[in-house]
Amino acid sequence: MSFIRSYVVPEGFPDSVTPSYVPYMTWRALKHFFGGAMSVFTTRALLNSVGVSQSRATSGAVAINWILKDGAGRVGKMLFARQGKKFDYDLKQLRFSGDLMMELGAGIELATAAFPQLFLPLACMANVVKNVAAVTSTSTRTPIYKAYAKGENIGDVTAKGESVGNIADLLGTGMSILMSKRNPSLVASFAVLSCGYLLSSYQEVRSVVLNTLNTARFTVAVDSFIKTGHVPSLKEGNLEETIFNPPWRHQPVAIGSRFGEAFQEPASFVATRPLFEDERYIVTYNPAKDKVYALLKDQAKQDDILKAAFHAHVLLHFINASHANLKARKRMNSDQGSYHYVNPNPLNMDFLAHIEESCKIVTSSYGVFKRKAREQGWIMSDSLLNPGRARLCGVAPVI
């Protein structure tokens, strides 16, 4: 217990941290355990592929290959570090994506055993991927620990958190060394440990409770409010948040879009613009891309961005309901043998009635949503607008 109090938990535990700290650190320790175990097998594969166990390999050749491998990894880390500002948004999603990349890098390292003649390109590629993952982990670590600290003990929480990771890593390494003496299948061992690592990683980031409304948590909060009139608590919102967003998944809402992305033709903009004369944003639906767009005027402030995002999700709710009704009508007409004409190439202005209706709903409900969100402990931020997104700097010149 003395060891645990000194090296594992922050001083004053459990009163010095939030309740979700224990499940987070449990899964974090398990993840490091599997990671440490896996490193034994991947390092062994790397060394065998460059001929450490073969008499023809020289220490000089091994050293040169190893230096080139590590150098490539450092270059990848420096290049990816330029994306630093993006780590302020969606840090849980980035953290899990980084762990996926770590496993990808480990898999590439393992492949060097099967293709020793390709050691250098494979090892360089693996190191680039793993160093990018390391940047992701490092950049998201402090905000996560900050979410657990109560008062001015962020340093203590961070130190003990890293200690837990190191202890678990050492235990995993020791277990893996014992396993490797029995010469188990590298592929089977990697598959089992990799599954344990990714499961632990997913549960680790899922257990983090953040009070800021990023894109994923904002979507959960607004959807719940639209359907039930209830804004979820911090714990509910974080648990329902989507952790893994593959790049090919369709994103139905875009905030801070460009004019050309949102409108198919100027006439649709002219028809929509009067509805937003008193707002610092414009919301529309582009049926060609099946996406709701929120365009920000150059005077838009933080609250305007939040209101635009809220309005975009309200409009999306109307659009989805309209699509569901249309499908039901088609099914009914098909069963009855009748035919109902549907415009195959709809335009923005074809959904003007939905936009008008959404404006009425937003006018009456946005203030209520903000009040209920604050009551649940949510903090409104401008993280819904990704860096580099566009604003409408004057409407007439854009047309």
Coordinates of C-alpha atoms in Angstrom, one line a residue:
M1 CA 0.0 0.0 0.0
S2 CA 2.9 2.3 0.7
F3 CA 4.3 1.6 -2.8
I4 CA 0.9 2.3 -4.3
R5 CA 0.5 5.6 -2.4
S6 CA 4.0 6.7 -3.4
Y7 CA 4.2 5.6 -7.1
V8 CA 0.7 4.8 -8.4
V9 CA -2.0 7.1 -7.1
P10 CA -1.9 10.9 -6.6
E11 CA -1.6 12.3 -3.1
G12 CA -5.0 12.6 -1.4
F13 CA -6.5 9.9 -3.6
P14 CA -9.4 9.4 -4.1
D15 CA -10.5 12.9 -3.1
S16 CA -7.9 14.6 -5.2
V17 CA -9.2 13.2 -8.5
T18 CA -12.5 12.8 -10.3
P19 CA -14.4 9.4 -10.0
S20 CA -13.6 8.4 -13.6
Y21 CA -9.8 8.4 -12.9
V22 CA -9.7 4.8 -11.7
P23 CA -11.3 3.2 -14.7
Y24 CA -9.1 5.3 -17.0
M25 CA -5.9 4.3 -15.2
T26 CA -7.0 0.7 -15.1
W27 CA -7.4 0.5 -18.8
R28 CA -4.3 2.6 -19.4
A29 CA -2.2 0.1 -17.3
L30 CA -3.7 -2.8 -19.2
K31 CA -2.9 -1.2 -22.5
H32 CA 0.8 -0.6 -21.5
F33 CA 1.0 -4.2 -20.3
F34 CA 0.1 -5.5 -23.7
G35 CA 2.3 -2.9 -25.4
G36 CA 5.3 -3.9 -23.4
A37 CA 4.7 -7.5 -24.1
M38 CA 4.4 -6.9 -27.8
S39 CA 7.6 -4.9 -28.0
V40 CA 9.6 -8.1 -27.1
F41 CA 8.3 -9.9 -30.2
T42 CA 8.6 -7.0 -32.6
T43 CA 12.2 -6.2 -31.4
R44 CA 13.1 -9.8 -31.8
A45 CA 11.7 -9.9 -35.3
L46 CA 13.6 -6.7 -36.2
L47 CA 16.9 -8.0 -34.9
N48 CA 16.5 -11.4 -36.7
S49 CA 15.7 -9.6 -40.0
V50 CA 19.0 -7.7 -40.0
G51 CA 20.9 -10.8 -39.1
V52 CA 21.9 -10.4 -35.5
S53 CA 21.5 -14.1 -35.0
Q54 CA 23.4 -14.9 -38.2
S55 CA 27.2 -14.9 -38.4
R56 CA 27.4 -13.0 -41.6
A57 CA 25.9 -9.8 -40.1
T58 CA 28.4 -7.3 -38.7
S59 CA 27.7 -4.9 -35.9
G60 CA 28.4 -2.0 -38.2
A61 CA 25.7 -2.9 -40.7
V62 CA 23.2 -3.4 -37.9
A63 CA 24.1 0.0 -36.4
I64 CA 23.7 1.8 -39.7
N65 CA 20.3 0.2 -40.4
W66 CA 19.2 1.0 -36.9
I67 CA 20.3 4.6 -37.2
L68 CA 18.5 5.1 -40.5
K69 CA 15.4 3.5 -39.1
D70 CA 15.3 5.8 -36.1
G71 CA 16.2 8.8 -38.2
A72 CA 13.2 8.2 -40.5
G73 CA 11.0 8.0 -37.4
R74 CA 12.2 11.3 -36.1
V75 CA 11.5 13.0 -39.5
G76 CA 8.0 11.6 -39.4
K77 CA 7.5 12.9 -35.8
M78 CA 8.8 16.4 -36.8
L79 CA 6.5 16.6 -39.8
F80 CA 3.4 15.5 -37.9
A81 CA 4.2 17.9 -35.1
R82 CA 3.2 20.7 -37.4
Q83 CA -0.4 19.6 -37.0
G84 CA -0.2 20.5 -33.3
K85 CA -3.2 22.9 -33.2
K86 CA -5.5 20.1 -34.3
F87 CA -4.8 18.2 -31.0
D88 CA -7.0 20.7 -29.2
Y89 CA -10.0 19.2 -31.0
D90 CA -11.3 15.7 -30.7
L91 CA -8.4 14.5 -28.5
K92 CA -10.1 11.2 -27.6
Q93 CA -10.6 10.4 -31.2
L94 CA -7.0 11.3 -32.0
R95 CA -5.7 9.3 -29.0
F96 CA -7.4 6.1 -30.2
S97 CA -6.3 6.8 -33.8
G98 CA -2.8 7.1 -32.6
D99 CA -3.0 3.7 -30.8
L100 CA -4.3 2.2 -34.1
M101 CA -1.3 3.6 -35.9
M102 CA 1.0 2.2 -33.1
E103 CA -0.4 -1.2 -33.9
L104 CA 0.0 -0.7 -37.6
G105 CA 3.6 0.2 -37.0
A106 CA 4.1 -2.9 -34.9
G107 CA 2.6 -5.0 -37.6
I108 CA 5.0 -3.6 -40.2
E109 CA 7.9 -4.3 -37.8
L110 CA 6.7 -7.9 -37.5
A111 CA 6.7 -8.2 -41.3
T112 CA 10.5 -7.6 -41.4
A113 CA 10.9 -11.2 -40.1
A114 CA 9.1 -12.5 -43.3
F115 CA 10.9 -10.1 -45.6
P116 CA 14.4 -9.5 -44.2
Q117 CA 15.6 -8.3 -47.5
L118 CA 13.2 -5.3 -47.1
F119 CA 14.3 -4.6 -43.6
L120 CA 15.3 -0.9 -44.2
P121 CA 12.2 0.3 -46.0
L122 CA 9.8 -1.6 -43.7
A123 CA 11.6 -0.6 -40.6
C124 CA 11.7 3.1 -41.7
M125 CA 8.0 3.0 -42.5
A126 CA 7.1 1.4 -39.2
N127 CA 9.1 3.9 -37.3
V128 CA 7.5 6.8 -39.1
V129 CA 4.0 5.5 -38.2
K130 CA 5.0 4.7 -34.6
N131 CA 6.5 8.2 -34.1
V132 CA 3.4 9.8 -35.5
A133 CA 1.4 7.8 -33.0
A134 CA 3.8 8.9 -30.2
V135 CA 3.2 12.6 -31.1
T136 CA -0.5 11.9 -30.8
S137 CA -0.2 10.3 -27.5
T138 CA 2.1 13.0 -26.1
S139 CA 0.0 15.8 -27.3
T140 CA -3.3 14.5 -25.8
R141 CA -1.8 13.3 -22.5
T142 CA -1.9 16.6 -20.6
P143 CA -5.5 17.6 -21.4
I144 CA -6.6 14.2 -20.3
Y145 CA -4.8 14.3 -17.0
K146 CA -6.0 17.8 -16.5
A147 CA -9.6 16.5 -16.7
Y148 CA -8.9 14.3 -13.7
A149 CA -7.0 16.8 -11.5
K150 CA -8.9 18.6 -8.7
G151 CA -7.2 21.8 -7.7
E152 CA -3.5 22.4 -8.4
N153 CA -2.3 18.7 -8.5
I154 CA -2.0 18.3 -12.3
G155 CA 1.8 17.5 -11.9
D156 CA 1.1 14.8 -9.3
V157 CA -1.6 13.2 -11.4
T158 CA 0.6 13.2 -14.5
A159 CA 3.6 11.7 -12.6
K160 CA 1.6 8.9 -11.1
G161 CA -0.2 8.2 -14.3
E162 CA 3.1 7.8 -16.1
S163 CA 4.3 5.6 -13.3
V164 CA 1.3 3.3 -13.7
G165 CA 2.1 3.0 -17.4
N166 CA 5.7 2.2 -16.8
I167 CA 5.0 -0.5 -14.2
A168 CA 2.4 -2.1 -16.4
D169 CA 4.9 -1.9 -19.4
L170 CA 7.6 -3.7 -17.3
L171 CA 5.2 -6.4 -16.2
G172 CA 4.1 -7.0 -19.8
T173 CA 7.7 -7.1 -21.0
G174 CA 8.5 -9.7 -18.3
M175 CA 5.6 -11.8 -19.2
S176 CA 6.5 -11.6 -22.9
I177 CA 10.1 -12.7 -22.2
L178 CA 8.8 -15.8 -20.4
M179 CA 6.5 -16.5 -23.3
S180 CA 9.2 -16.1 -25.9
K181 CA 11.4 -18.8 -24.4
R182 CA 8.8 -21.3 -25.5
N183 CA 9.1 -20.0 -29.1
P184 CA 5.4 -19.3 -29.7
S185 CA 4.0 -18.3 -33.1
L186 CA 4.9 -14.6 -33.7
V187 CA 1.7 -14.0 -35.7
A188 CA -0.6 -15.6 -33.1
S189 CA 1.2 -13.9 -30.2
F190 CA 1.0 -10.5 -32.0
A191 CA -2.7 -11.0 -32.8
V192 CA -3.7 -11.8 -29.2
L193 CA -1.6 -9.0 -27.7
S194 CA -2.7 -6.5 -30.4
C195 CA -6.4 -7.2 -29.7
G196 CA -5.8 -6.7 -25.9
Y197 CA -3.9 -3.5 -26.6
L198 CA -6.7 -2.0 -28.9
L199 CA -9.5 -3.1 -26.6
S200 CA -7.7 -1.5 -23.6
S201 CA -7.0 1.6 -25.6
Y202 CA -10.7 2.0 -26.7
Q203 CA -11.9 1.5 -23.1
E204 CA -9.2 3.9 -21.8
V205 CA -10.3 6.8 -24.0
R206 CA -13.9 6.0 -23.6
S207 CA -13.6 6.3 -19.8
V208 CA -12.3 9.9 -20.1
V209 CA -14.9 12.5 -19.1
L210 CA -14.4 15.9 -20.7
N211 CA -16.6 18.9 -20.1
T212 CA -16.0 20.6 -23.4
L213 CA -18.4 20.2 -26.3
N214 CA -16.4 19.1 -29.3
T215 CA -18.0 18.0 -32.5
A216 CA -18.9 14.5 -31.4
R217 CA -20.1 15.4 -27.9
F218 CA -22.0 18.4 -29.3
T219 CA -23.8 16.1 -31.8
V220 CA -24.8 13.8 -28.9
A221 CA -26.1 16.7 -26.8
V222 CA -28.1 18.3 -29.6
D223 CA -29.6 15.0 -30.9
S224 CA -30.7 14.2 -27.4
F225 CA -32.2 17.7 -26.9
I226 CA -34.1 17.6 -30.2
K227 CA -35.5 14.1 -29.5
T228 CA -36.2 14.3 -25.8
G229 CA -35.7 17.9 -24.7
H230 CA -33.0 16.6 -22.3
V231 CA -29.3 17.5 -22.5
P232 CA -27.2 14.5 -21.4
S233 CA -24.9 14.7 -18.4
L234 CA -21.1 14.8 -18.8
K235 CA -20.8 11.1 -18.2
E236 CA -23.7 10.2 -20.6
G237 CA -22.4 12.5 -23.3
N238 CA -18.9 11.1 -23.1
L239 CA -20.1 7.5 -23.1
E240 CA -22.3 8.1 -26.2
E241 CA -19.5 10.0 -28.1
T242 CA -18.2 8.3 -31.2
I243 CA -14.5 7.4 -30.6
F244 CA -13.5 6.1 -34.0
N245 CA -14.3 8.1 -37.1
P246 CA -12.8 6.5 -40.2
P247 CA -11.9 9.1 -42.9
W248 CA -14.3 7.5 -45.4
R249 CA -17.3 7.9 -43.1
H250 CA -19.8 10.5 -44.4
Q251 CA -20.0 13.6 -42.2
P252 CA -23.6 15.0 -42.5
V253 CA -22.7 18.4 -41.0
A254 CA -19.9 20.9 -42.0
I255 CA -19.2 24.0 -40.0
G256 CA -17.3 27.0 -41.5
S257 CA -17.7 25.8 -45.1
R258 CA -17.0 27.7 -48.3
F259 CA -19.8 29.2 -50.5
G260 CA -19.1 26.8 -53.4
E261 CA -19.4 23.8 -51.2
A262 CA -22.7 24.7 -49.7
F263 CA -24.7 26.2 -52.6
Q264 CA -25.3 24.6 -56.0
E265 CA -26.2 27.9 -57.7
P266 CA -26.5 31.6 -56.6
A267 CA -30.3 31.6 -56.9
S268 CA -30.5 29.2 -53.9
F269 CA -28.3 31.6 -51.9
V270 CA -30.5 34.6 -52.8
A271 CA -33.6 32.7 -51.7
T272 CA -32.0 31.6 -48.4
R273 CA -30.2 34.8 -47.4
P274 CA -33.2 36.8 -46.2
L275 CA -33.9 34.1 -43.5
F276 CA -30.5 34.9 -41.9
E277 CA -30.4 38.7 -42.1
D278 CA -30.2 39.0 -38.3
E279 CA -27.7 36.2 -37.9
R280 CA -24.0 36.0 -38.4
Y281 CA -24.2 32.7 -40.2
I282 CA -26.2 31.0 -42.9
V283 CA -27.3 27.3 -42.9
T284 CA -28.3 25.3 -45.9
Y285 CA -28.6 21.8 -47.2
N286 CA -26.9 20.6 -50.4
P287 CA -28.8 17.6 -51.7
A288 CA -26.1 16.8 -54.2
K289 CA -23.7 16.1 -51.3
D290 CA -26.3 15.1 -48.8
K291 CA -24.8 17.4 -46.2
V292 CA -25.9 20.4 -44.1
Y293 CA -23.5 23.4 -44.3
A294 CA -23.1 26.3 -41.9
L295 CA -21.4 29.3 -43.5
L296 CA -20.0 31.9 -41.1
K297 CA -20.0 35.6 -41.7
D298 CA -16.9 37.6 -41.0
Q299 CA -18.4 39.1 -37.8
A300 CA -19.2 35.7 -36.3
K301 CA -18.1 35.2 -32.7
Q302 CA -17.9 32.1 -30.5
D303 CA -21.7 32.1 -29.7
D304 CA -22.5 32.5 -33.4
I305 CA -20.4 29.5 -34.2
L306 CA -22.2 27.4 -31.6
K307 CA -25.6 28.7 -32.7
A308 CA -24.7 27.9 -36.3
A309 CA -23.7 24.3 -35.3
F310 CA -27.0 23.9 -33.3
H311 CA -29.0 25.2 -36.2
A312 CA -27.2 22.8 -38.6
H313 CA -28.2 19.8 -36.5
V314 CA -31.8 21.0 -36.2
L315 CA -32.0 21.3 -40.0
L316 CA -30.4 17.9 -40.3
H317 CA -33.1 16.5 -38.1
F318 CA -35.8 17.9 -40.5
I319 CA -33.9 16.6 -43.6
N320 CA -33.6 13.1 -42.1
A321 CA -37.3 13.1 -41.2
S322 CA -38.2 14.3 -44.8
H323 CA -36.0 11.5 -46.3
A324 CA -37.7 8.9 -44.0
N325 CA -41.2 10.1 -45.0
L326 CA -40.2 10.0 -48.7
K327 CA -39.0 6.4 -48.4
A328 CA -42.1 5.4 -46.6
R329 CA -44.2 7.1 -49.3
K330 CA -42.3 5.3 -52.1
R331 CA -42.8 2.0 -50.3
M332 CA -46.5 2.6 -49.9
N333 CA -46.9 3.7 -53.6
S334 CA -44.9 0.6 -54.7
D335 CA -47.2 -1.7 -52.7
Q336 CA -50.3 0.0 -54.2
G337 CA -48.8 0.0 -57.7
S338 CA -49.0 3.8 -58.0
Y339 CA -46.3 6.2 -59.0
H340 CA -45.2 9.4 -57.3
Y341 CA -42.8 11.7 -59.2
V342 CA -39.6 12.7 -57.4
N343 CA -37.2 15.3 -58.7
P344 CA -34.0 13.3 -59.5
N345 CA -31.8 16.5 -59.2
P346 CA -33.1 18.6 -56.3
L347 CA -31.6 22.0 -55.4
N348 CA -30.9 23.9 -52.2
M349 CA -34.1 25.9 -52.6
D350 CA -36.2 22.8 -52.8
F351 CA -35.6 22.4 -49.0
L352 CA -36.3 26.1 -48.2
A353 CA -39.4 25.2 -46.3
H354 CA -37.3 23.0 -44.0
I355 CA -34.8 25.8 -43.5
E356 CA -37.6 28.2 -42.6
E357 CA -39.1 25.8 -40.1
S358 CA -35.6 25.2 -38.5
C359 CA -35.2 28.9 -38.1
K360 CA -38.4 29.1 -36.0
I361 CA -37.3 26.1 -33.9
V362 CA -33.8 27.6 -33.3
T363 CA -35.1 31.0 -32.3
S364 CA -37.3 29.5 -29.6
S365 CA -35.0 26.6 -28.4
Y366 CA -31.3 27.7 -28.7
G367 CA -31.3 29.6 -25.4
V368 CA -33.0 26.7 -23.6
F369 CA -30.4 24.3 -25.0
K370 CA -27.5 26.5 -23.7
R371 CA -29.1 26.9 -20.3
K372 CA -29.6 23.1 -19.9
A373 CA -26.1 22.4 -21.2
R374 CA -24.6 24.7 -18.6
E375 CA -26.7 23.1 -15.9
Q376 CA -25.2 19.7 -16.8
G377 CA -21.7 21.2 -16.5
W378 CA -20.8 21.5 -20.2
I379 CA -18.5 24.3 -21.3
M380 CA -19.2 26.0 -24.6
S381 CA -16.1 26.4 -26.7
D382 CA -15.3 27.2 -30.4
S383 CA -13.8 23.8 -30.9
L384 CA -16.7 23.0 -33.3
L385 CA -14.9 25.2 -35.9
N386 CA -11.8 23.4 -37.1
P387 CA -8.7 25.5 -37.8
G388 CA -8.5 26.8 -41.3
R389 CA -12.2 26.8 -42.1
A390 CA -13.6 29.6 -44.1
R391 CA -15.8 32.6 -43.3
L392 CA -17.9 34.7 -45.6
C393 CA -16.0 38.0 -45.8
G394 CA -18.8 39.9 -47.5
V395 CA -21.7 38.2 -49.3
A396 CA -21.9 40.1 -52.6
P397 CA -18.2 39.5 -53.6
V398 CA -18.6 35.8 -52.9
I399 CA -21.4 35.5 -55.4

